Tab-separated table of C-alpha atoms and ligand atoms in Angstrom:
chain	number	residue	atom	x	y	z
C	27	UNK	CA	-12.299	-21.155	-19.466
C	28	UNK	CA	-11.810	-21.138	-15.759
C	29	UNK	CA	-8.548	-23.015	-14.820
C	30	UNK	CA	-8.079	-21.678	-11.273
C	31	UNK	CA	-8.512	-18.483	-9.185
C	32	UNK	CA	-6.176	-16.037	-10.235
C	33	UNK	CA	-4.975	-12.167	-9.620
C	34	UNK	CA	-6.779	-9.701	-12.538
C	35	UNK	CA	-5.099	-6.478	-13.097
C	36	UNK	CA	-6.471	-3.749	-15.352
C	37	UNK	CA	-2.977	-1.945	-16.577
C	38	UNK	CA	-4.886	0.330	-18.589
C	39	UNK	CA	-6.434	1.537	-14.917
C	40	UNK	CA	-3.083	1.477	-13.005
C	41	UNK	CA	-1.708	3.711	-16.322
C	42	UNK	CA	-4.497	6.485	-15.536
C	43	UNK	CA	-4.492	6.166	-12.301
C	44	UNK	CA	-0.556	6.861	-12.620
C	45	UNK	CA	-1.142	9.950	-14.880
C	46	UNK	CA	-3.351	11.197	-12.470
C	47	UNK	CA	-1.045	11.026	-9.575
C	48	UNK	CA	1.894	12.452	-11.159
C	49	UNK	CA	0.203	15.503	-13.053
C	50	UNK	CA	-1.362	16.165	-9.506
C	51	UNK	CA	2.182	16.013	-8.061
C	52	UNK	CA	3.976	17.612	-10.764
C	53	UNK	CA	1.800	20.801	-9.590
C	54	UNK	CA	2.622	21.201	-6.208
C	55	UNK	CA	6.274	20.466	-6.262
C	56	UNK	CA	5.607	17.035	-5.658
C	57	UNK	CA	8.021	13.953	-5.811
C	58	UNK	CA	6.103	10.078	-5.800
C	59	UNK	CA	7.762	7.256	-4.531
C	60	UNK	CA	5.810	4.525	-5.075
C	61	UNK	CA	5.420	1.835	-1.731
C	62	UNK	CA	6.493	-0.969	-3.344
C	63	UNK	CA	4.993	-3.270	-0.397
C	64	UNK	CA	1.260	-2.507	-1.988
C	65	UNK	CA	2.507	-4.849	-4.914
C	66	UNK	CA	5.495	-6.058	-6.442
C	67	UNK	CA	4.278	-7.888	-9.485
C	68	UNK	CA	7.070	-7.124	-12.301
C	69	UNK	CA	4.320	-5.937	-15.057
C	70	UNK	CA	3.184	-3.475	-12.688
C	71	UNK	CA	6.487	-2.393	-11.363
C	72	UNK	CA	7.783	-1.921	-15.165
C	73	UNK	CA	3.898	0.547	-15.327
C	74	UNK	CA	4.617	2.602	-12.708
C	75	UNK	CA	8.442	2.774	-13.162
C	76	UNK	CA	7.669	3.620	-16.832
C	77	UNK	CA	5.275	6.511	-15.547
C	78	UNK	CA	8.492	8.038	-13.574
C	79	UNK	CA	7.465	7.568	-10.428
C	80	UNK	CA	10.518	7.352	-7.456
C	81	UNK	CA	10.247	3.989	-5.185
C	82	UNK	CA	10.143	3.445	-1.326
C	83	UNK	CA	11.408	0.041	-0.208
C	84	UNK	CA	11.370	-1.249	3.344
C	85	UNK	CA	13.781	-4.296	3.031
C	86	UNK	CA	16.935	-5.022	1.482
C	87	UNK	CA	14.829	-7.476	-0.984
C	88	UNK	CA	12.554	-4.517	-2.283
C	89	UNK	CA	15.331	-2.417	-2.310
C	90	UNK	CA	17.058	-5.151	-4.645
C	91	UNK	CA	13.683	-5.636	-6.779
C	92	UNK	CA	13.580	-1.798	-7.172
C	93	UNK	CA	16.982	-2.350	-9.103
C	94	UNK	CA	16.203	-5.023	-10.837
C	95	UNK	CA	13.105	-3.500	-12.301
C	96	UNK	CA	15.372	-0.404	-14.072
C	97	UNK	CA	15.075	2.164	-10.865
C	98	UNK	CA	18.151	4.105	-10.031
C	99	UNK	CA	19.498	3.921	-6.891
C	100	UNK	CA	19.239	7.449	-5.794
C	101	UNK	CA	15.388	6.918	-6.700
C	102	UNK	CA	15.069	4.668	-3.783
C	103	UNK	CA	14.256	5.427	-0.073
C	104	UNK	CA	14.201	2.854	3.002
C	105	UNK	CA	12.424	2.642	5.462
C	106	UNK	CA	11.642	-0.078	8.408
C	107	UNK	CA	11.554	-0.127	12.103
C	108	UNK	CA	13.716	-2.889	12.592
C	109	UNK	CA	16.897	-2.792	10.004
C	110	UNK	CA	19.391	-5.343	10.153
C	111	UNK	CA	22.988	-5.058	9.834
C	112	UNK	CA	23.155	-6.668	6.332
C	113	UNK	CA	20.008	-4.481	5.151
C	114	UNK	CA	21.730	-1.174	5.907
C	115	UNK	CA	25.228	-2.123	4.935
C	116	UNK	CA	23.134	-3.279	1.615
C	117	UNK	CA	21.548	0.086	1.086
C	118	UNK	CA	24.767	1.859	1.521
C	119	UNK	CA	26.470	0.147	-0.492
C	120	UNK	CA	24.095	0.437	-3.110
C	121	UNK	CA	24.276	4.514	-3.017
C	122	UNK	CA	20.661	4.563	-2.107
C	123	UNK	CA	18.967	8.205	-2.291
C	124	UNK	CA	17.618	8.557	1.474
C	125	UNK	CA	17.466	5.904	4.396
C	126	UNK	CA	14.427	6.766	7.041
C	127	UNK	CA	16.216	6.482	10.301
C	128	UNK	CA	13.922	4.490	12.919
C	129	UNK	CA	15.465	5.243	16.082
C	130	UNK	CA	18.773	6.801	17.953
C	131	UNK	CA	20.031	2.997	18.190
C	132	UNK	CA	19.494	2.866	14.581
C	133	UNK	CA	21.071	6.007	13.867
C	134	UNK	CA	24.103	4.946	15.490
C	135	UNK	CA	24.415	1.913	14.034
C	136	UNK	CA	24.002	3.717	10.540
C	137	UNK	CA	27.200	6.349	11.197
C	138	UNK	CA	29.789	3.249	12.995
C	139	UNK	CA	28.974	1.380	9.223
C	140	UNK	CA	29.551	4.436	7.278
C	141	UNK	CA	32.999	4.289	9.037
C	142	UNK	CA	33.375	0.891	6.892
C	143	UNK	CA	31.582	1.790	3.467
C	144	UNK	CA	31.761	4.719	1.089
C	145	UNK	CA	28.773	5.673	0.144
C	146	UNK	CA	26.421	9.069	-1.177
C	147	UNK	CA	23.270	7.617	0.959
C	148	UNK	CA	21.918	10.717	2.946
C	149	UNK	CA	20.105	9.850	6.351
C	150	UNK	CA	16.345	11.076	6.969
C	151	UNK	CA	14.857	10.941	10.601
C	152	UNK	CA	11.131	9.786	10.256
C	153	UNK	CA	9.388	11.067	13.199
C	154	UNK	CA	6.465	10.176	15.060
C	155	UNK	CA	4.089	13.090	15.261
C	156	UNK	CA	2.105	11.592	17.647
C	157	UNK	CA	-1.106	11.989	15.720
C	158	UNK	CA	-4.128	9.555	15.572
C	159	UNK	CA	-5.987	9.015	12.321
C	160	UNK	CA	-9.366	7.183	11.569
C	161	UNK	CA	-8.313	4.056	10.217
C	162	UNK	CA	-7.814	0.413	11.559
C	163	UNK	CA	-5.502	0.184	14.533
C	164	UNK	CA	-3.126	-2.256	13.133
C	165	UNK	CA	-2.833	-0.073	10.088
C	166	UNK	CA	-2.143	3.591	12.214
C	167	UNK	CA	1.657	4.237	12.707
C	168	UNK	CA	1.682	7.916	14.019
C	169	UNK	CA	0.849	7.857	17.001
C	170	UNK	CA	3.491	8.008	19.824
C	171	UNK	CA	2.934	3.877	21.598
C	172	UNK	CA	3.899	2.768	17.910
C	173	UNK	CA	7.178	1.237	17.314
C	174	UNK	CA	7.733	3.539	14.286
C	175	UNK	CA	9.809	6.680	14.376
C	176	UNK	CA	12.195	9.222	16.689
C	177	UNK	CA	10.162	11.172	19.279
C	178	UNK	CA	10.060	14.905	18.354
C	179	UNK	CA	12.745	15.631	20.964
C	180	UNK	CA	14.929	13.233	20.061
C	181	UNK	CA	14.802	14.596	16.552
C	182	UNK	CA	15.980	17.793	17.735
C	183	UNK	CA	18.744	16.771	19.634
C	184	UNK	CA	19.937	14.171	16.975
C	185	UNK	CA	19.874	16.976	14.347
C	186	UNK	CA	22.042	19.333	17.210
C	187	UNK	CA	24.402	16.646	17.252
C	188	UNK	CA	24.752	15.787	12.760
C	189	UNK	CA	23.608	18.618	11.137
C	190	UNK	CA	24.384	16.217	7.820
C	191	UNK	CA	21.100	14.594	8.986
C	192	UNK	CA	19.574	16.000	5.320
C	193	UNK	CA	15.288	15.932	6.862
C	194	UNK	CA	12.578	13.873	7.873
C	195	UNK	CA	10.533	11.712	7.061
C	196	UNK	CA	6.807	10.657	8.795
C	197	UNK	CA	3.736	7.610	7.911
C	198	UNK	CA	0.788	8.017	10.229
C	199	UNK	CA	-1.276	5.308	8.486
C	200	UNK	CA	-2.985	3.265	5.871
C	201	UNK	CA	-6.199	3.733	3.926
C	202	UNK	CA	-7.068	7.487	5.526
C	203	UNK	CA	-10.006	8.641	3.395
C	204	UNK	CA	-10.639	12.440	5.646
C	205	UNK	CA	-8.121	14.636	4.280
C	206	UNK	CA	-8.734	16.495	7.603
C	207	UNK	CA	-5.928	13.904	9.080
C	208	UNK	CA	-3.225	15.313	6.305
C	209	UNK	CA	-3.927	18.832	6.990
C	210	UNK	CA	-3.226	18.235	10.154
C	211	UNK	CA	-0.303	16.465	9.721
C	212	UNK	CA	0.911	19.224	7.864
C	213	UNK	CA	0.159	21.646	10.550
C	214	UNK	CA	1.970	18.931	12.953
C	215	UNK	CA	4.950	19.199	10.962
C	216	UNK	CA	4.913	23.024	10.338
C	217	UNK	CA	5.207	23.114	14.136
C	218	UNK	CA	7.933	20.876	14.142
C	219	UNK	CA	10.186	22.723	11.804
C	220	UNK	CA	9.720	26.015	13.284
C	221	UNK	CA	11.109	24.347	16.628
C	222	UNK	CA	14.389	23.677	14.741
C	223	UNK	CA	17.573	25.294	15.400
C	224	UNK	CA	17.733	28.177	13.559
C	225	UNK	CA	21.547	26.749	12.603
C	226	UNK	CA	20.405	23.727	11.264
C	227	UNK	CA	18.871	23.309	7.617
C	228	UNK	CA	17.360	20.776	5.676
C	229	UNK	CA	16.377	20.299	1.787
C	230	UNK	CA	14.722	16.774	2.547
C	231	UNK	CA	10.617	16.134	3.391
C	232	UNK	CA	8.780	13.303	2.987
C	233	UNK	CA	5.544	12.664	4.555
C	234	UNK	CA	4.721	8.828	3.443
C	235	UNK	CA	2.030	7.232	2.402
C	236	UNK	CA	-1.789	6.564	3.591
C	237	UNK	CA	-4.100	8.026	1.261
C	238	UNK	CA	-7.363	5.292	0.809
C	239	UNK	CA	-9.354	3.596	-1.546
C	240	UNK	CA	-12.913	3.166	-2.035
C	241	UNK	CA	-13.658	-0.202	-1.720
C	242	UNK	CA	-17.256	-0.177	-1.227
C	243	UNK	CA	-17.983	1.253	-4.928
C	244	UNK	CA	-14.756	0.859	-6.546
C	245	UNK	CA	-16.388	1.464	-10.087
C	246	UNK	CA	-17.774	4.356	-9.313
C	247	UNK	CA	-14.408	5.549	-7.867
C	248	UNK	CA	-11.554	3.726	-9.713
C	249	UNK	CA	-8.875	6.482	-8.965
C	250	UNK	CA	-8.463	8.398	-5.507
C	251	UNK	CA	-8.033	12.148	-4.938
C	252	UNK	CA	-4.467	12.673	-5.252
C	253	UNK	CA	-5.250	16.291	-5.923
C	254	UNK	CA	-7.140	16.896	-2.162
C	255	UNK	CA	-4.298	14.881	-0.583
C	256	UNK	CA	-1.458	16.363	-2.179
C	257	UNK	CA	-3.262	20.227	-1.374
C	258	UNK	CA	-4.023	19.043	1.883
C	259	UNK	CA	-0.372	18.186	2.691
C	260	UNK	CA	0.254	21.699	1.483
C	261	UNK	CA	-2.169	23.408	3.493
C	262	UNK	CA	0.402	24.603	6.384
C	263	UNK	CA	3.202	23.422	4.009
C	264	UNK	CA	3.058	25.835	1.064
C	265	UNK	CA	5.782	25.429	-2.083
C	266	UNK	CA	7.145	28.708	-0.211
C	267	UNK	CA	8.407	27.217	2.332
C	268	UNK	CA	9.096	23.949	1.293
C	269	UNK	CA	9.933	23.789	-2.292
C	270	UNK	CA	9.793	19.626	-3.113
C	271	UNK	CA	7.430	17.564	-0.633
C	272	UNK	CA	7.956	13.881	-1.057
C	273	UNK	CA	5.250	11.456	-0.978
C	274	UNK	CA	5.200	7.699	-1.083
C	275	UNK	CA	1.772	6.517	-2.095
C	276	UNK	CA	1.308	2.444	-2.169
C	277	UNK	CA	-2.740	1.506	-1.857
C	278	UNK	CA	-3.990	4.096	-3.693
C	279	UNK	CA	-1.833	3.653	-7.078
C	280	UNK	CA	-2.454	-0.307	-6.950
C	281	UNK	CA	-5.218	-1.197	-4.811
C	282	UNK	CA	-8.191	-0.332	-7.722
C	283	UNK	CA	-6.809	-2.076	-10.661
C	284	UNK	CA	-6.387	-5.737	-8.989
C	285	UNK	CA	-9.254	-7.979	-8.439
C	286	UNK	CA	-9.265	-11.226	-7.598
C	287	UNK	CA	-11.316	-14.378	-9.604
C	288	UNK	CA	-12.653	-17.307	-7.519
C	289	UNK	CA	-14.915	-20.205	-7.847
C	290	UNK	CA	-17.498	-21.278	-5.713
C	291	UNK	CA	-17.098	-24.572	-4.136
C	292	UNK	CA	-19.515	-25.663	-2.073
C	293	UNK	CA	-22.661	-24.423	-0.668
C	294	UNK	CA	-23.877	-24.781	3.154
C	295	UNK	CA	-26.857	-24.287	4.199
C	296	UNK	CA	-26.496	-23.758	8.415
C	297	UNK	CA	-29.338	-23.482	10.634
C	298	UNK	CA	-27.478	-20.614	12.852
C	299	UNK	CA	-26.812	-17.893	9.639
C	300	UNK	CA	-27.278	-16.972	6.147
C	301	UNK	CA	-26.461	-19.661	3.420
C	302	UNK	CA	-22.308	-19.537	3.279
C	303	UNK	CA	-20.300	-19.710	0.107
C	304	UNK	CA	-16.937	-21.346	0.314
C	305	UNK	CA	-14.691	-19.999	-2.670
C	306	UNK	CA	-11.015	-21.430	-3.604
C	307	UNK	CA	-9.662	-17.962	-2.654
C	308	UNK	CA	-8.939	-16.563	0.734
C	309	UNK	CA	-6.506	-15.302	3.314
C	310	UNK	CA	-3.727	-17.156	1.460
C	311	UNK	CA	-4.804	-14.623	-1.070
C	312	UNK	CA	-5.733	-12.110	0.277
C	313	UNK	CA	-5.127	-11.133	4.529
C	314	UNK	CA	-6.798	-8.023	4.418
C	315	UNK	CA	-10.371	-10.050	5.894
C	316	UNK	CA	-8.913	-11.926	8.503
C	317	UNK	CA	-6.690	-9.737	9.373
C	318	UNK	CA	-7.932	-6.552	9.805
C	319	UNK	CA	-11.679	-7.803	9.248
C	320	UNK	CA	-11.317	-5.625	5.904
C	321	UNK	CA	-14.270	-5.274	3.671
C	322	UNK	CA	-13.993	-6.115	-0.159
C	323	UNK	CA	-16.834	-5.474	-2.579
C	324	UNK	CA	-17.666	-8.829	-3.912
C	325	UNK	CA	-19.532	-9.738	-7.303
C	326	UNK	CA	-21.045	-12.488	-9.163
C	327	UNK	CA	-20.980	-12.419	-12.789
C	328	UNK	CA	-23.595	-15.028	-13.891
C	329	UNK	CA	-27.426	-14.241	-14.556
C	330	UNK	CA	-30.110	-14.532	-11.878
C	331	UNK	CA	-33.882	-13.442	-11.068
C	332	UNK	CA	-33.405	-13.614	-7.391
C	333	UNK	CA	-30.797	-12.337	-4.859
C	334	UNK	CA	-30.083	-13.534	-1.501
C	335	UNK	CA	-27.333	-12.846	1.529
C	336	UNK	CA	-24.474	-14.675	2.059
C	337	UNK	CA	-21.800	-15.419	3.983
C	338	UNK	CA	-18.764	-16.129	1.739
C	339	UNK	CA	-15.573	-17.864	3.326
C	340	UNK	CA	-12.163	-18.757	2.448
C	341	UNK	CA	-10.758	-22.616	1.895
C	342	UNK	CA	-8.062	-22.358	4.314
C	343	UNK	CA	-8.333	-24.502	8.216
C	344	UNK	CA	-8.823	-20.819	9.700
C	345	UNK	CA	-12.563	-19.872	10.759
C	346	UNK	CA	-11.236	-16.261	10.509
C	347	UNK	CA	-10.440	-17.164	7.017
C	348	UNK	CA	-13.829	-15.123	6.077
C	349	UNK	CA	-14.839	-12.697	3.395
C	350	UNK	CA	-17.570	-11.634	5.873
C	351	UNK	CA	-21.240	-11.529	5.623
C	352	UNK	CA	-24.570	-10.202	4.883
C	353	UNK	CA	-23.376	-10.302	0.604
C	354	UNK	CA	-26.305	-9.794	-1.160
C	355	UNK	CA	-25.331	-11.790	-4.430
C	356	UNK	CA	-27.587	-13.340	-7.179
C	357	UNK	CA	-28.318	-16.999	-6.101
C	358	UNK	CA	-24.609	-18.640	-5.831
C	359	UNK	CA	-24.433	-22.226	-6.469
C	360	UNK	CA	-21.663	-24.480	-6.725
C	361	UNK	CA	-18.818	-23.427	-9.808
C	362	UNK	CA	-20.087	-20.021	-10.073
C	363	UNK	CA	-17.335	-17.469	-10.843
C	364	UNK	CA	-17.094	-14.310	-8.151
C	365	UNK	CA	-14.925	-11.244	-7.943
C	366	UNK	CA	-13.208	-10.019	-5.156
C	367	UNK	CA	-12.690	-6.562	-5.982
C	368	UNK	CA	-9.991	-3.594	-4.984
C	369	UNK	CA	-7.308	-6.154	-4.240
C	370	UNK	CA	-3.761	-4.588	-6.209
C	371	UNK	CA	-2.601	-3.386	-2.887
C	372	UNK	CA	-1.982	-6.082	-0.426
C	373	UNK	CA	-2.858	-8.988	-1.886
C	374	UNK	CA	-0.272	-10.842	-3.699
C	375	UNK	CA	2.507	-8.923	-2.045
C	376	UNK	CA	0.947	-10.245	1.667
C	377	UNK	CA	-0.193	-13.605	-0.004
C	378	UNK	CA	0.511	-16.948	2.662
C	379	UNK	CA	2.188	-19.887	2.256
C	380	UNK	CA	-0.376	-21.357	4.802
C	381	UNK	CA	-1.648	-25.375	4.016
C	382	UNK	CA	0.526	-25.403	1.090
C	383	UNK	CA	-2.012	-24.022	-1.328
C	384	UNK	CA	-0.794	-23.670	-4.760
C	385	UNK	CA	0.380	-20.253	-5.665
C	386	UNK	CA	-2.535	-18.367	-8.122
C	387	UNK	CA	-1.358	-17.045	-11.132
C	388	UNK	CA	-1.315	-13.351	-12.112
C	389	UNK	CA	-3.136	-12.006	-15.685
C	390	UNK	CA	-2.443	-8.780	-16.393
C	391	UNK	CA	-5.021	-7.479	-18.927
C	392	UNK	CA	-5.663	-4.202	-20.833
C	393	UNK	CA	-8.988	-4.173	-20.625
C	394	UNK	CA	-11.528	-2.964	-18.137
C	395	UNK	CA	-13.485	-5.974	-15.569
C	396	UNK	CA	-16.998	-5.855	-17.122
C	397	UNK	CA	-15.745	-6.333	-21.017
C	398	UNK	CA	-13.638	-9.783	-20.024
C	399	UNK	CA	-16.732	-11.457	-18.393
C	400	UNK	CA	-19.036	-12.530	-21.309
C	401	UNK	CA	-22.696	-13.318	-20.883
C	402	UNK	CA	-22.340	-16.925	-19.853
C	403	UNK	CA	-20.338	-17.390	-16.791
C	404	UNK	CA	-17.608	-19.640	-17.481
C	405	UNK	CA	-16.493	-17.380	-20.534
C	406	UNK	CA	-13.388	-15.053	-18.480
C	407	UNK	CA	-10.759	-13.924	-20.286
V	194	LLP	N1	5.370	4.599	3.430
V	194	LLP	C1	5.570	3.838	4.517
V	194	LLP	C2	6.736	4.095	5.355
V	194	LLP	C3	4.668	2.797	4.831
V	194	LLP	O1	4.883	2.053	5.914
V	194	LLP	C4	3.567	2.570	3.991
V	194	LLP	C5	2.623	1.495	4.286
V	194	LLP	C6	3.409	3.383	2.843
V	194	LLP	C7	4.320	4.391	2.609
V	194	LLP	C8	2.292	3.185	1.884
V	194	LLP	O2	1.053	3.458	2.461
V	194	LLP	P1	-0.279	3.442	1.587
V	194	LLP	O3	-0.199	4.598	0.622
V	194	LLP	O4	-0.373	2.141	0.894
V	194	LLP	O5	-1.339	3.637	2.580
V	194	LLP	N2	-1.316	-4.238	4.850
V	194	LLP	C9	-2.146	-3.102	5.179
V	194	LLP	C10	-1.471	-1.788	4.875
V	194	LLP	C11	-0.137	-1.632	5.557
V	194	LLP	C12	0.566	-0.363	5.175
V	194	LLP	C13	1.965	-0.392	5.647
V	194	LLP	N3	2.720	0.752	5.317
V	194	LLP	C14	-3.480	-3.231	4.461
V	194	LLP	O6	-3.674	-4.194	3.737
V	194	LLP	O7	-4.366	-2.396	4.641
């Protein structure tokens, strides 16, 4: 029975998925902390702290649900651009493993409050390599105009002045698919280190998130190449020079084992484009459309001869509320069922309060997609 739209999440996915990533890691002297941004949805947070992942927070409220949800404090890294007072106090009080320092401001701020607080929380610079990466501008960090990072100079004179400063830290970007970009990051950062001081020494390396997803043919590729990433972060990084390499993957642990279950609600037929579907999901859902103009595979699970393209929108009083177009679908009519697939990262962790639209519930199932849809299409478990 179809009550509502609502979050699906395969946990027998997200458990493989897990397995993958860690026995990938465990190889190459590898440490996971999972993004806990991509999705904070308790039943998945219990999975993937249950698999033994570590956790990377960037507020004072994940850091908190990272507790909550049985991680250890010195499991737990932080990292954010613009800390407040009360977040930073919060972490240090809380014995956190590692925060990512943003800026010199920031790392000032950080040593007049450990003046005030006793605490075993180490500090991390995360630098900005300066290095571009094929993905969606509003999802690339790395590059030096971002707001996120120390400059390498500033790096090296902060770690002249605190040689307590325990390593670094770096995120170039989201959903990077050519592993090219991470062996060149690697290189950037092997560059980097041999710059150092030769008095100064760190035992601290962590070089973020950003490996992507296939969301064209998610089926067909349910769990991402941890391996090639990982080995590609160790091309010009080997375990002999850098024992444990920390990595803090988000998307690609979550992002394949969430989909998202809609309802057609009307049809339009407009003179100026292709028939358009308007669902009861959308950006309050799910941003990644409107705001990046993202591209989810989308499916219809009832039986039809004929196909036809369509433009599928959200509910919401946006026009950029918009799945996109040119969907080739079997004939939609009104109070068919359709799938919005690849959405466990950065959906219901980026999900809007906008028009007031009642919050969607969240199933978590252990089962894969195809087996819950039954031949009729109102049958869903
Ligand atoms: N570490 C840091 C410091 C980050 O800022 C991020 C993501 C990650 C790790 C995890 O990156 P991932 O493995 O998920 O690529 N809302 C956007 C993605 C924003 C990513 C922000 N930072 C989207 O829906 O595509």
């Amino acid at each position: 029975m179809y009550n509502g739209p609502y979050y699906r999440y395969d946990l027998q996915l997200l458990e493989r998925t897990i397995k993958v990533a860690q026995e990938a890691a465990q190889q190459s002297g590898t440490i996971l902390h999972y993004a806990i941004k991509a999705n904070h949805e308790e039943p998945i947070l219990r999975k993937i702290k249950s698999g033994g992942m570590n956790v990377d927070c960037v507020s004072a409220g994940e850091i908190k649900a990272a507790l909550e949800n049985g991680w250890n404090a010195n499991q737990i890294v932080f990292a954010g651009s613009g800390k407040t007072i009360r977040e930073i106090s919060y972490a240090l009080e809380q014995n956190i493993f590692v925060i990512h320092c943003e800026s010199v401001e920031e790392y000032h701020l950080i040593q007049e409050l450990k003046q005030h607080i006793t605490t075993s929380t180490k500090v991390a610079l995360r630098l900005n390599p300066d290095l571009r990466v094929d993905t969606h501008e509003n999802i690339s960090t790395g590059e030096k105009h971002h707001k996120f990072g120390v400059s390498p100079q500033e790096a090296l004179e902060l770690v002249q002045l605190d040689g307590s400063i325990c390593g670094f830290h770096v995120h170039v970007g989201s959903q990077i698919l050519d592993m090219t970009y991470f062996v060149s990051l690697s290189k950037k950062i092997r560059d980097f280190i041999d710059a150092l001081p030769s008095n100064y020494s760190f035992d601290y390396l962590n070089l973020g998130g950003g490996l992507g997803i296939d969301y064209e043919q998610p089926e067909r590729n349910p769990i991402p190449n941890f391996e090639g990433w990982i080995n590609a972060i160790r091309t010009h990084l080997p375990t002999s020079l850098i024992e444990v390499i920390r990595l803090e993957p988000g998307r690609s642990i979550v992002g394949q084992c969430g989909t998202l279950i809609g309802e057609v609600q009307y049809m339009k037929h407009l003179e100026t484009s292709m028939p358009l579907a308007i669902l009861d999901i959308g950006m309050t859902e799910l941003m990644r459309p409107a705001l990046y103009g993202a591209r989810h595979k989308i499916s219809a699970h009832h039986e039809a001869f004929n196909f036809a393209s369509y433009r599928i929108s959200g509910p919401s009083c946006e026009s950029s509320d918009s799945f996109g177009s040119d969907y080739l679908l079997p004939i939609l009519k009104r109070g068919d069922l359709v799938t919005v697939h690849s959405t466990g990262a950065y959906g219901s962790s980026m999900r809007l309060n906008y028009n007031l639209k009642e919050t969607i519930p969240s199933r978590f199932i252990n089962r894969p997609l195809e087996t819950c849809f039954k031949a009729r299409n109102r049958k869903v478990a």
